[in-house]
Short mmCIF file of C-alpha atoms and ligand atoms in Angstrom, two decimals:
data_model
loop_
_atom_site.label_atom_id
_atom_site.label_comp_id
_atom_site.label_asym_id
_atom_site.label_seq_id
_atom_site.Cartn_x
_atom_site.Cartn_y
_atom_site.Cartn_z
CA UNK K 1 -1.60 44.30 26.51
CA UNK K 2 -4.18 47.24 26.59
CA UNK K 3 -0.69 49.10 24.64
CA UNK K 4 -3.08 50.38 21.89
CA UNK K 5 -1.51 48.28 19.40
CA UNK K 6 -3.31 46.31 17.07
CA UNK K 7 -2.48 43.45 15.64
CA UNK K 8 -2.92 41.95 12.18
CA UNK K 9 -4.29 38.66 12.79
CA UNK K 10 -5.23 36.98 16.10
CA UNK K 11 -5.94 33.48 16.81
CA UNK K 12 -8.02 32.14 19.62
CA UNK K 13 -7.06 28.75 20.56
CA UNK K 14 -3.45 26.54 20.79
CA UNK K 15 -4.83 23.45 19.72
CA UNK K 16 -3.00 22.06 17.36
CA UNK K 17 -5.42 23.69 14.07
CA UNK K 18 -5.14 27.75 16.00
CA UNK K 19 -1.22 26.96 15.90
CA UNK K 20 -1.56 25.64 12.34
CA UNK K 21 -3.32 29.05 11.39
CA UNK K 22 -1.04 31.27 13.47
CA UNK K 23 2.20 29.36 11.93
CA UNK K 24 1.13 29.54 7.88
CA UNK K 25 -0.12 33.41 8.95
CA UNK K 26 3.40 34.03 10.30
CA UNK K 27 4.59 32.60 7.30
CA UNK K 28 3.08 34.22 4.70
CA UNK K 29 3.26 37.64 6.21
CA UNK K 30 6.22 38.22 7.50
CA UNK K 31 6.74 41.60 9.68
CA UNK K 32 2.99 40.92 10.78
CA UNK K 33 1.67 41.75 13.96
CA UNK K 34 0.46 38.29 15.18
CA UNK K 35 -1.07 36.58 18.46
CA UNK K 36 -2.25 33.72 19.70
CA UNK K 37 -4.50 33.36 22.75
CA UNK K 38 -5.20 29.97 24.78
CA UNK K 39 -7.40 30.37 27.90
CA UNK K 40 -5.32 27.20 29.68
CA UNK K 41 -1.81 27.55 31.22
CA UNK K 42 -0.23 25.00 28.40
CA UNK K 43 -0.79 24.61 24.84
CA UNK K 44 -2.96 21.64 23.39
CA UNK K 45 -4.61 21.15 26.60
CA UNK K 46 -7.76 19.44 25.19
CA UNK K 47 -8.40 17.27 21.85
CA UNK K 48 -5.03 18.15 20.74
CA UNK K 49 -3.21 16.92 24.26
CA UNK K 50 -6.39 13.80 24.40
CA UNK K 51 -6.11 11.75 20.45
CA UNK K 52 -5.13 8.82 19.33
CA UNK K 53 -2.15 9.94 17.82
CA UNK K 54 -3.50 8.65 14.53
CA UNK K 55 -2.05 9.88 10.96
CA UNK K 56 -5.60 8.72 9.36
CA UNK K 57 -5.03 7.91 5.66
CA UNK K 58 -8.67 8.91 4.94
CA UNK K 59 -10.50 5.90 4.93
CA UNK K 60 -14.17 6.86 5.58
CA UNK K 61 -14.67 9.57 4.35
CA UNK K 62 -17.11 10.89 1.64
CA UNK K 63 -15.17 11.65 -1.66
CA UNK K 64 -14.74 15.25 -2.66
CA UNK K 65 -15.39 16.65 1.40
CA UNK K 66 -13.38 18.97 2.64
CA UNK K 67 -12.61 16.23 5.04
CA UNK K 68 -11.37 13.46 2.52
CA UNK K 69 -9.29 15.97 0.78
CA UNK K 70 -7.48 18.01 3.85
CA UNK K 71 -6.59 14.07 5.60
CA UNK K 72 -5.48 13.25 2.04
CA UNK K 73 -2.82 16.22 1.70
CA UNK K 74 -2.47 15.94 6.22
CA UNK K 75 -0.53 12.63 6.04
CA UNK K 76 2.43 13.93 3.67
CA UNK K 77 2.19 17.34 5.49
CA UNK K 78 2.33 15.72 8.86
CA UNK K 79 5.07 13.46 8.10
CA UNK K 80 6.85 16.29 6.77
CA UNK K 81 6.46 18.49 9.56
CA UNK K 82 7.52 15.98 11.91
CA UNK K 83 10.85 15.05 9.84
CA UNK K 84 11.84 18.66 9.56
CA UNK K 85 11.15 18.56 13.47
CA UNK K 86 12.84 15.65 14.05
CA UNK K 87 9.54 14.54 15.67
CA UNK K 88 8.80 10.92 16.19
CA UNK K 89 6.13 9.51 14.11
CA UNK K 90 6.15 5.79 12.28
CA UNK K 91 3.84 5.07 9.34
CA UNK K 92 3.00 1.52 10.76
CA UNK K 93 -0.31 0.73 8.44
CA UNK K 94 -3.84 0.03 9.61
CA UNK K 95 -5.57 -3.16 9.20
CA UNK K 96 -9.72 -3.11 9.11
CA UNK K 97 -10.57 -6.68 10.03
CA UNK K 98 -13.87 -8.34 9.63
CA UNK K 99 -15.03 -10.81 11.97
CA UNK K 100 -18.26 -12.18 10.56
CA UNK K 101 -19.98 -12.66 6.85
CA UNK K 102 -21.67 -9.21 7.40
CA UNK K 103 -18.57 -7.16 8.14
CA UNK K 104 -16.80 -8.87 5.20
CA UNK K 105 -19.36 -7.95 3.00
CA UNK K 106 -18.85 -4.09 4.54
CA UNK K 107 -15.45 -4.54 3.35
CA UNK K 108 -15.81 -4.75 -0.31
CA UNK K 109 -18.09 -1.70 0.51
CA UNK K 110 -14.73 0.27 2.88
CA UNK K 111 -12.32 -0.89 -0.21
CA UNK K 112 -14.09 0.92 -2.66
CA UNK K 113 -14.50 4.19 -0.38
CA UNK K 114 -11.00 3.75 -0.11
CA UNK K 115 -9.81 3.43 -3.77
CA UNK K 116 -12.06 6.64 -4.17
CA UNK K 117 -10.21 8.77 -1.91
CA UNK K 118 -7.06 7.51 -3.47
CA UNK K 119 -5.33 4.73 -1.46
CA UNK K 120 -4.87 1.55 -2.52
CA UNK K 121 -5.40 -0.83 0.56
CA UNK K 122 -4.01 -4.42 -0.04
CA UNK K 123 -6.89 -7.41 0.94
CA UNK K 124 -5.76 -10.01 3.29
CA UNK K 125 -7.17 -13.48 3.98
CA UNK K 126 -7.41 -14.83 7.44
CA UNK K 127 -4.09 -16.71 7.26
CA UNK K 128 -2.39 -13.72 5.68
CA UNK K 129 -4.10 -11.31 8.51
CA UNK K 130 -2.67 -14.20 10.98
CA UNK K 131 0.84 -14.14 9.23
CA UNK K 132 1.35 -10.41 9.49
CA UNK K 133 -0.54 -10.44 12.72
CA UNK K 134 -0.41 -13.29 15.52
CA UNK K 135 -2.36 -12.11 18.13
CA UNK K 136 -5.26 -11.01 15.65
CA UNK K 137 -8.04 -13.48 13.94
CA UNK K 138 -10.77 -12.81 11.52
CA UNK K 139 -12.25 -14.12 8.40
CA UNK K 140 -9.94 -10.68 6.19
CA UNK K 141 -8.71 -7.86 6.56
CA UNK K 142 -7.92 -4.69 4.65
CA UNK K 143 -4.39 -3.06 4.92
CA UNK K 144 -4.40 0.25 4.33
CA UNK K 145 -0.33 0.89 4.48
CA UNK K 146 -0.40 4.57 4.56
CA UNK K 147 -1.66 5.08 7.84
CA UNK K 148 0.45 5.53 10.94
CA UNK K 149 0.93 7.11 14.41
CA UNK K 150 2.57 10.40 16.00
CA UNK K 151 2.90 12.88 18.85
CA UNK K 152 -0.11 15.53 18.32
CA UNK K 153 0.79 17.20 21.40
CA UNK K 154 4.82 17.45 20.31
CA UNK K 155 3.46 18.51 16.88
CA UNK K 156 1.49 21.88 18.58
CA UNK K 157 4.14 22.52 20.53
CA UNK K 158 6.93 22.49 17.75
CA UNK K 159 4.28 24.74 15.56
CA UNK K 160 4.04 27.56 18.71
CA UNK K 161 8.29 27.68 18.15
CA UNK K 162 8.18 28.30 14.88
CA UNK K 163 5.02 31.37 15.58
CA UNK K 164 8.22 32.70 17.91
CA UNK K 165 10.44 32.03 15.88
CA UNK K 166 8.84 34.43 13.52
CA UNK K 167 7.91 37.48 16.16
CA UNK K 168 4.45 36.06 16.77
CA UNK K 169 3.46 36.15 20.44
CA UNK K 170 1.92 33.31 22.17
CA UNK K 171 -0.22 34.19 25.31
CA UNK K 172 -1.38 31.80 28.00
CA UNK K 173 -3.77 31.68 30.69
CA UNK K 174 -5.80 34.25 28.47
CA UNK K 175 -9.18 33.20 28.38
CA UNK K 176 -11.63 35.22 25.48
CA UNK K 177 -14.55 36.82 27.51
CA UNK K 178 -16.04 39.08 24.53
CA UNK K 179 -15.60 39.59 20.80
CA UNK K 180 -16.83 42.69 19.87
CA UNK K 181 -16.22 43.47 15.95
CA UNK K 182 -16.72 46.87 14.22
CA UNK K 183 -15.85 47.97 10.96
CA UNK K 184 -12.11 48.81 11.38
CA UNK K 185 -11.00 45.91 13.60
CA UNK K 186 -12.23 43.07 15.95
CA UNK K 187 -11.88 44.12 19.75
CA UNK K 188 -11.06 41.04 21.80
CA UNK K 189 -11.64 41.24 25.83
CA UNK K 190 -10.00 38.79 27.75
CA UNK K 191 -9.07 37.74 31.29
CA UNK K 192 -5.37 39.77 31.05
CA UNK K 193 -6.96 42.60 29.05
CA UNK K 194 -8.57 43.96 25.56
CA UNK K 195 -6.59 43.14 22.85
CA UNK K 196 -7.27 44.46 19.18
CA UNK K 197 -6.43 43.14 15.74
CA UNK K 198 -7.53 43.56 12.15
CA UNK K 199 -8.78 40.30 11.30
CA UNK K 200 -10.06 37.41 13.89
CA UNK K 201 -9.26 33.62 13.73
CA UNK K 202 -11.28 31.26 15.90
CA UNK K 203 -10.18 28.24 16.20
CA UNK K 204 -11.71 27.19 19.98
CA UNK K 205 -12.46 23.62 19.42
CA UNK K 206 -15.05 22.14 22.51
CA UNK K 207 -16.35 25.88 23.14
CA UNK K 208 -16.19 26.93 19.42
CA UNK K 209 -20.57 27.48 19.48
CA UNK K 210 -19.91 29.76 22.39
CA UNK K 211 -16.73 31.96 20.90
CA UNK K 212 -19.44 32.05 17.96
CA UNK K 213 -22.09 33.41 19.77
CA UNK K 214 -20.23 35.52 21.60
CA UNK K 215 -19.00 37.66 18.59
CA UNK K 216 -22.25 37.88 17.40
CA UNK K 217 -22.60 35.35 14.59
CA UNK K 218 -26.17 33.54 14.69
CA UNK K 219 -25.59 29.89 15.21
CA UNK K 220 -28.01 27.18 13.69
CA UNK K 221 -25.18 23.91 15.50
CA UNK K 222 -23.96 23.66 19.18
CA UNK K 223 -21.43 21.86 20.56
CA UNK K 224 -22.11 18.37 21.84
CA UNK K 225 -19.30 16.49 23.51
CA UNK K 226 -18.84 12.95 23.65
CA UNK K 227 -16.39 11.25 25.71
CA UNK K 228 -13.85 9.07 24.38
CA UNK K 229 -12.93 6.07 26.77
CA UNK K 230 -9.55 4.00 26.49
CA UNK K 231 -7.65 1.38 28.22
CA UNK K 232 -4.26 1.00 28.23
CA UNK K 233 -2.90 -2.83 27.50
CA UNK K 234 -0.59 -4.12 30.23
CA UNK K 235 3.18 -3.35 29.40
CA UNK K 236 3.60 -7.31 30.42
CA UNK K 237 1.53 -8.27 27.27
CA UNK K 238 4.42 -6.82 25.50
CA UNK K 239 4.52 -5.07 21.92
CA UNK K 240 1.32 -7.98 20.66
CA UNK K 241 0.76 -6.02 17.26
CA UNK K 242 2.50 -4.29 14.75
CA UNK K 243 -0.02 -2.29 12.73
CA UNK K 244 -3.32 -0.56 13.71
CA UNK K 245 -6.25 -2.78 14.50
CA UNK K 246 -9.54 -1.30 13.92
CA UNK K 247 -12.73 -3.37 13.47
CA UNK K 248 -14.97 -3.02 10.22
CA UNK K 249 -17.21 -0.13 10.86
CA UNK K 250 -21.47 0.09 11.54
CA UNK K 251 -21.94 2.31 8.41
CA UNK K 252 -25.58 3.17 10.40
CA UNK K 253 -22.99 4.34 13.58
CA UNK K 254 -21.27 7.65 14.08
CA UNK K 255 -17.91 6.20 15.41
CA UNK K 256 -14.99 3.99 14.41
CA UNK K 257 -15.80 0.98 16.81
CA UNK K 258 -13.02 0.43 19.25
CA UNK K 259 -9.71 -0.07 18.31
CA UNK K 260 -5.74 -1.16 19.06
CA UNK K 261 -3.34 2.20 18.78
CA UNK K 262 0.00 1.74 18.71
CA UNK K 263 1.28 5.16 20.53
CA UNK K 264 4.16 6.62 19.67
CA UNK K 265 5.59 6.21 22.79
CA UNK K 266 5.68 2.05 22.18
CA UNK K 267 2.07 1.56 25.12
CA UNK K 268 -0.73 0.05 23.21
CA UNK K 269 -3.95 2.27 23.90
CA UNK K 270 -7.74 0.22 23.45
CA UNK K 271 -10.32 2.63 22.89
CA UNK K 272 -12.11 4.23 22.67
CA UNK K 273 -16.05 4.41 23.27
CA UNK K 274 -18.22 7.26 22.78
CA UNK K 275 -20.23 8.55 25.83
CA UNK K 276 -22.01 11.96 26.21
CA UNK K 277 -19.66 13.52 28.19
CA UNK K 278 -21.21 16.11 31.39
CA UNK K 279 -17.80 18.48 31.23
CA UNK K 280 -16.73 19.86 27.84
CA UNK K 281 -13.20 19.77 29.98
CA UNK K 282 -13.37 17.31 32.43
CA UNK K 283 -11.59 14.53 31.95
CA UNK K 284 -12.45 12.42 35.14
CA UNK K 285 -14.81 10.06 35.32
CA UNK K 286 -17.08 11.90 37.63
CA UNK K 287 -16.41 15.77 36.66
CA UNK K 288 -20.24 17.58 35.79
CA UNK K 289 -20.39 21.44 34.02
CA UNK K 290 -24.18 21.85 35.11
CA UNK K 291 -23.58 24.79 32.68
CA UNK K 292 -21.78 22.31 30.12
CA UNK K 293 -25.04 19.09 30.93
CA UNK K 294 -27.41 22.19 30.99
CA UNK K 295 -26.68 23.64 27.35
CA UNK K 296 -26.87 20.33 25.80
CA UNK K 297 -29.99 18.57 27.09
CA UNK K 298 -31.97 22.09 27.07
CA UNK K 299 -30.68 21.83 23.29
CA UNK K 300 -33.97 20.35 20.68
CA UNK K 301 -31.06 19.12 18.45
CA UNK K 302 -29.33 16.55 21.23
CA UNK K 303 -32.68 15.30 21.51
CA UNK K 304 -33.21 14.95 18.25
CA UNK K 305 -29.71 13.04 17.80
CA UNK K 306 -30.93 10.96 20.87
CA UNK K 307 -33.68 9.58 18.89
CA UNK K 308 -31.83 8.48 15.92
CA UNK K 309 -29.42 6.97 17.87
CA UNK K 310 -30.72 5.50 21.18
CA UNK K 311 -29.72 1.61 20.68
CA UNK K 312 -26.02 2.53 20.36
CA UNK K 313 -26.33 5.31 22.86
CA UNK K 314 -27.06 2.45 25.32
CA UNK K 315 -24.64 0.00 24.19
CA UNK K 316 -21.70 2.73 24.32
CA UNK K 317 -22.80 3.75 27.88
CA UNK K 318 -23.56 0.00 29.29
CA UNK K 319 -19.31 -0.71 27.74
CA UNK K 320 -18.57 2.25 30.32
CA UNK K 321 -19.70 0.73 32.95
CA UNK K 322 -18.52 -2.71 32.16
CA UNK K 323 -15.12 -3.11 31.55
CA UNK K 324 -16.10 -6.57 30.69
CA UNK K 325 -18.56 -5.79 28.06
CA UNK K 326 -16.19 -3.54 26.44
CA UNK K 327 -13.12 -5.84 26.64
CA UNK K 328 -15.39 -8.36 24.40
CA UNK K 329 -15.42 -5.53 21.32
CA UNK K 330 -11.76 -6.01 21.50
CA UNK K 331 -11.64 -9.56 21.66
CA UNK K 332 -13.77 -10.18 18.33
CA UNK K 333 -10.58 -9.51 17.10
CA UNK K 334 -8.20 -9.86 19.66
CA UNK K 335 -9.03 -13.40 21.51
CA UNK K 336 -6.61 -13.48 23.98
CA UNK K 337 -7.38 -10.11 25.99
CA UNK K 338 -7.63 -9.71 29.48
CA UNK K 339 -9.89 -8.29 32.11
CA UNK K 340 -6.11 -8.05 34.12
CA UNK K 341 -5.15 -6.69 30.58
CA UNK K 342 -7.24 -4.04 30.31
CA UNK K 343 -5.74 -0.32 32.68
CA UNK K 344 -6.78 2.44 33.54
CA UNK K 345 -5.91 5.30 30.97
CA UNK K 346 -6.95 9.17 30.87
CA UNK K 347 -10.28 10.19 28.46
CA UNK K 348 -10.45 12.53 25.39
CA UNK K 349 -13.62 14.80 24.90
CA UNK K 350 -14.89 14.77 20.87
CA UNK K 351 -16.31 18.17 19.53
CA UNK K 352 -19.19 17.08 17.78
CA UNK K 353 -21.45 19.56 15.72
CA UNK K 354 -24.83 18.74 16.45
CA UNK K 355 -27.17 20.88 13.42
CA UNK K 356 -30.45 21.88 14.84
CA UNK K 357 -31.88 19.44 12.95
CA UNK K 358 -29.85 16.57 14.72
CA UNK K 359 -27.84 15.50 12.25
CA UNK K 360 -24.16 15.39 12.72
CA UNK K 361 -22.35 17.91 11.07
CA UNK K 362 -19.16 15.53 10.31
CA UNK K 363 -16.98 17.98 7.35
CA UNK K 364 -15.42 20.97 8.67
CA UNK K 365 -17.25 24.12 8.97
CA UNK K 366 -16.35 27.79 9.13
CA UNK K 367 -18.32 30.71 9.86
CA UNK K 368 -17.16 34.27 8.61
CA UNK K 369 -17.15 37.80 8.66
CA UNK K 370 -15.73 40.91 7.15
CA UNK K 371 -13.49 40.72 10.08
CA UNK K 372 -13.12 37.36 11.22
CA UNK K 373 -13.35 33.40 10.49
CA UNK K 374 -14.51 30.59 12.94
CA UNK K 375 -13.18 27.46 12.79
CA UNK K 376 -16.77 25.27 14.01
CA UNK K 377 -16.03 22.68 13.23
CA UNK K 378 -12.95 20.76 13.21
CA UNK K 379 -13.90 16.78 13.86
CA UNK K 380 -11.10 14.16 13.69
CA UNK K 381 -8.91 14.01 11.64
CA UNK K 382 -8.60 17.19 12.47
CA UNK K 383 -5.23 16.81 13.82
CA UNK K 384 -3.63 14.81 10.84
CA UNK K 385 -5.07 17.72 8.62
CA UNK K 386 -3.98 20.43 10.90
CA UNK K 387 -1.60 21.69 8.20
CA UNK K 388 -4.13 21.72 4.85
CA UNK K 389 -6.36 23.32 7.24
CA UNK K 390 -4.50 26.25 8.49
CA UNK K 391 -3.27 26.77 4.59
CA UNK K 392 -7.07 26.83 3.57
CA UNK K 393 -7.34 29.68 6.32
CA UNK K 394 -4.36 31.28 5.72
CA UNK K 395 -5.24 31.34 2.27
CA UNK K 396 -8.92 32.81 3.14
CA UNK K 397 -7.97 35.77 5.78
CA UNK K 398 -4.61 36.20 3.82
CA UNK K 399 -6.67 37.50 1.32
CA UNK K 400 -8.58 40.15 2.51
CA UNK K 401 -7.59 44.27 3.10
CA UNK K 402 -6.16 44.68 6.32
CA UNK K 403 -5.94 48.03 5.98
CA UNK K 404 -8.53 49.66 8.42
CA UNK K 405 -11.34 50.86 6.67
C1 LIG I 1 -10.27 10.56 21.17
C2 LIG I 1 -10.46 11.88 20.56
C3 LIG I 1 -9.36 10.84 20.10
C4 LIG I 1 -8.79 11.65 18.20
N1 LIG I 1 -8.32 10.80 17.74
C5 LIG I 1 -7.86 11.52 16.48
C6 LIG I 1 -6.71 10.88 15.63
O1 LIG I 1 -6.12 9.97 16.26
N2 LIG I 1 -6.07 11.42 14.72
C7 LIG I 1 -6.90 12.67 14.29
O2 LIG I 1 -6.17 13.03 13.31
N3 LIG I 1 -7.86 13.43 15.03
C8 LIG I 1 -7.84 12.56 16.19
N4 LIG I 1 -9.02 12.47 16.39
C9 LIG I 1 -9.46 14.72 16.98
C10 LIG I 1 -8.60 16.02 17.24
O3 LIG I 1 -7.45 15.64 18.13
C11 LIG I 1 -9.09 17.21 16.85
O4 LIG I 1 -10.08 17.38 16.02
C12 LIG I 1 -8.31 18.68 16.65
O5 LIG I 1 -7.45 18.26 18.25
C13 LIG I 1 -8.94 19.77 17.16
O6 LIG I 1 -8.33 20.43 17.12
P1 LIG I 1 -8.37 22.58 17.99
O7 LIG I 1 -7.09 23.21 18.14
O8 LIG I 1 -9.73 22.85 16.61
O9 LIG I 1 -8.99 21.78 19.19
P2 LIG I 1 -8.60 21.72 20.43
O10 LIG I 1 -7.49 21.15 20.61
O11 LIG I 1 -9.57 21.30 21.22
O12 LIG I 1 -8.20 23.30 20.88
C14 LIG I 1 -8.93 24.46 21.26
C15 LIG I 1 -8.39 25.42 22.14
O13 LIG I 1 -9.46 26.52 21.86
C16 LIG I 1 -8.99 26.83 23.74
N5 LIG I 1 -10.29 27.64 24.27
C17 LIG I 1 -11.48 27.78 23.86
N6 LIG I 1 -12.02 28.41 24.29
C18 LIG I 1 -11.42 29.67 24.71
C19 LIG I 1 -11.57 30.66 25.01
N7 LIG I 1 -12.46 31.45 25.70
N8 LIG I 1 -10.08 31.44 25.31
C20 LIG I 1 -8.97 31.33 25.00
N9 LIG I 1 -8.58 29.42 24.31
C21 LIG I 1 -9.93 29.20 24.64
C22 LIG I 1 -9.08 25.85 24.45
O14 LIG I 1 -8.36 25.87 25.83
C23 LIG I 1 -7.86 24.67 23.55
O15 LIG I 1 -6.82 24.43 23.63
C24 LIG I 1 -9.58 12.69 18.03
C25 LIG I 1 -10.43 13.64 19.16
C26 LIG I 1 -11.02 12.83 20.58
C27 LIG I 1 -11.48 13.76 21.16
#
């Protein structure tokens, strides 16, 4: 690859965010030299290929945040993309189920939040809930009809096809080892040789902090990987739900709780919980990376975070070790589930950005220099929001002067 060529745009990361950025740069800059580099042998190997497959409608997010805005636009954009590429999706709706008086009270706050985010949830009584979902019980529920399901790996692969169709290149098994920014271009050292580009976009997901530091950007955050463990409902139970079923979350906790998700292939997934991952990209329960674990444990921000959330951390760990404890969470609203219904399923690992003060960064976060843009934090629902995020990135980098200084 060291042929002396200088790309106009080089994107690091073959997940849905990197591919969306490259796709939209290719669309807006016909004839520009564009490439995506990905260290794995296949695209969508990490977060994009290990998520819940939900097209989130934007229930929980801080009104006006980038997360809320990108998500609202992302629903329509994702559906339009699926239609254009004949990819499966379904707007099956989501039910947020209250199972006790406290959750009923919290439902009011959640309903108000939905409305602030432009959604029109429908409030269901206990009877109306059971009419719609005979396997689900609760004191009441909020129905968000806009929520749907899709296959984000398939969407990412279709984005790659669009990039190639517009003359862009995709280089797999090309790990980035070093980044040097100069006034006129950025040199990216890879496992396949050096590449030069006028503009670099980095969408490295679970490695975002390392890539930023590699590029000389001062980082006041670290990626702390959280493992989300799932089970799959035994096929013998059939399709016990028509909607996605979520608990009413505790606003003091960082994650939304164990839910029942219909997947686009017809299966039903239960989960996830959230426990500290001992490897950023190791999906087996016993996988451990001393480098990754050491980076987490040496980071003062992690200990500040742990100090704040140690109680829920212990609960999550107990649920990770005990299938029965995990089952109880889902039985709160789906009482017919039994231990035999929970079959093993692949885990996912979330790139949680933790700031130096121990706070969790929950909105999108970019860092920019003259010739680089790093997407440092693209948290859930970044799969839903990938197309608006790509448009935002393409707006920012496309406006720059590409000519050598
Ligand atoms: C368990 C779980 C469930 C989720 N559920 C949902 C959901 O239902 N709906 C939703 O909208 N969102 C969901 N999300 C969030 C969503 O999946 C992610 O926010 C999104 O996939 C992020 O995409 P990405 O491209 O930023 O990261 P990734 O998909 O992780 O891609 C980053 C890529 O960068 C590559 N890379 C890293 N370092 C290098 C290097 N040095 N050289 C070359 N390449 C490199 C990696 O190999 C990887 O392929 C979920 C996430 C998880 C973990």
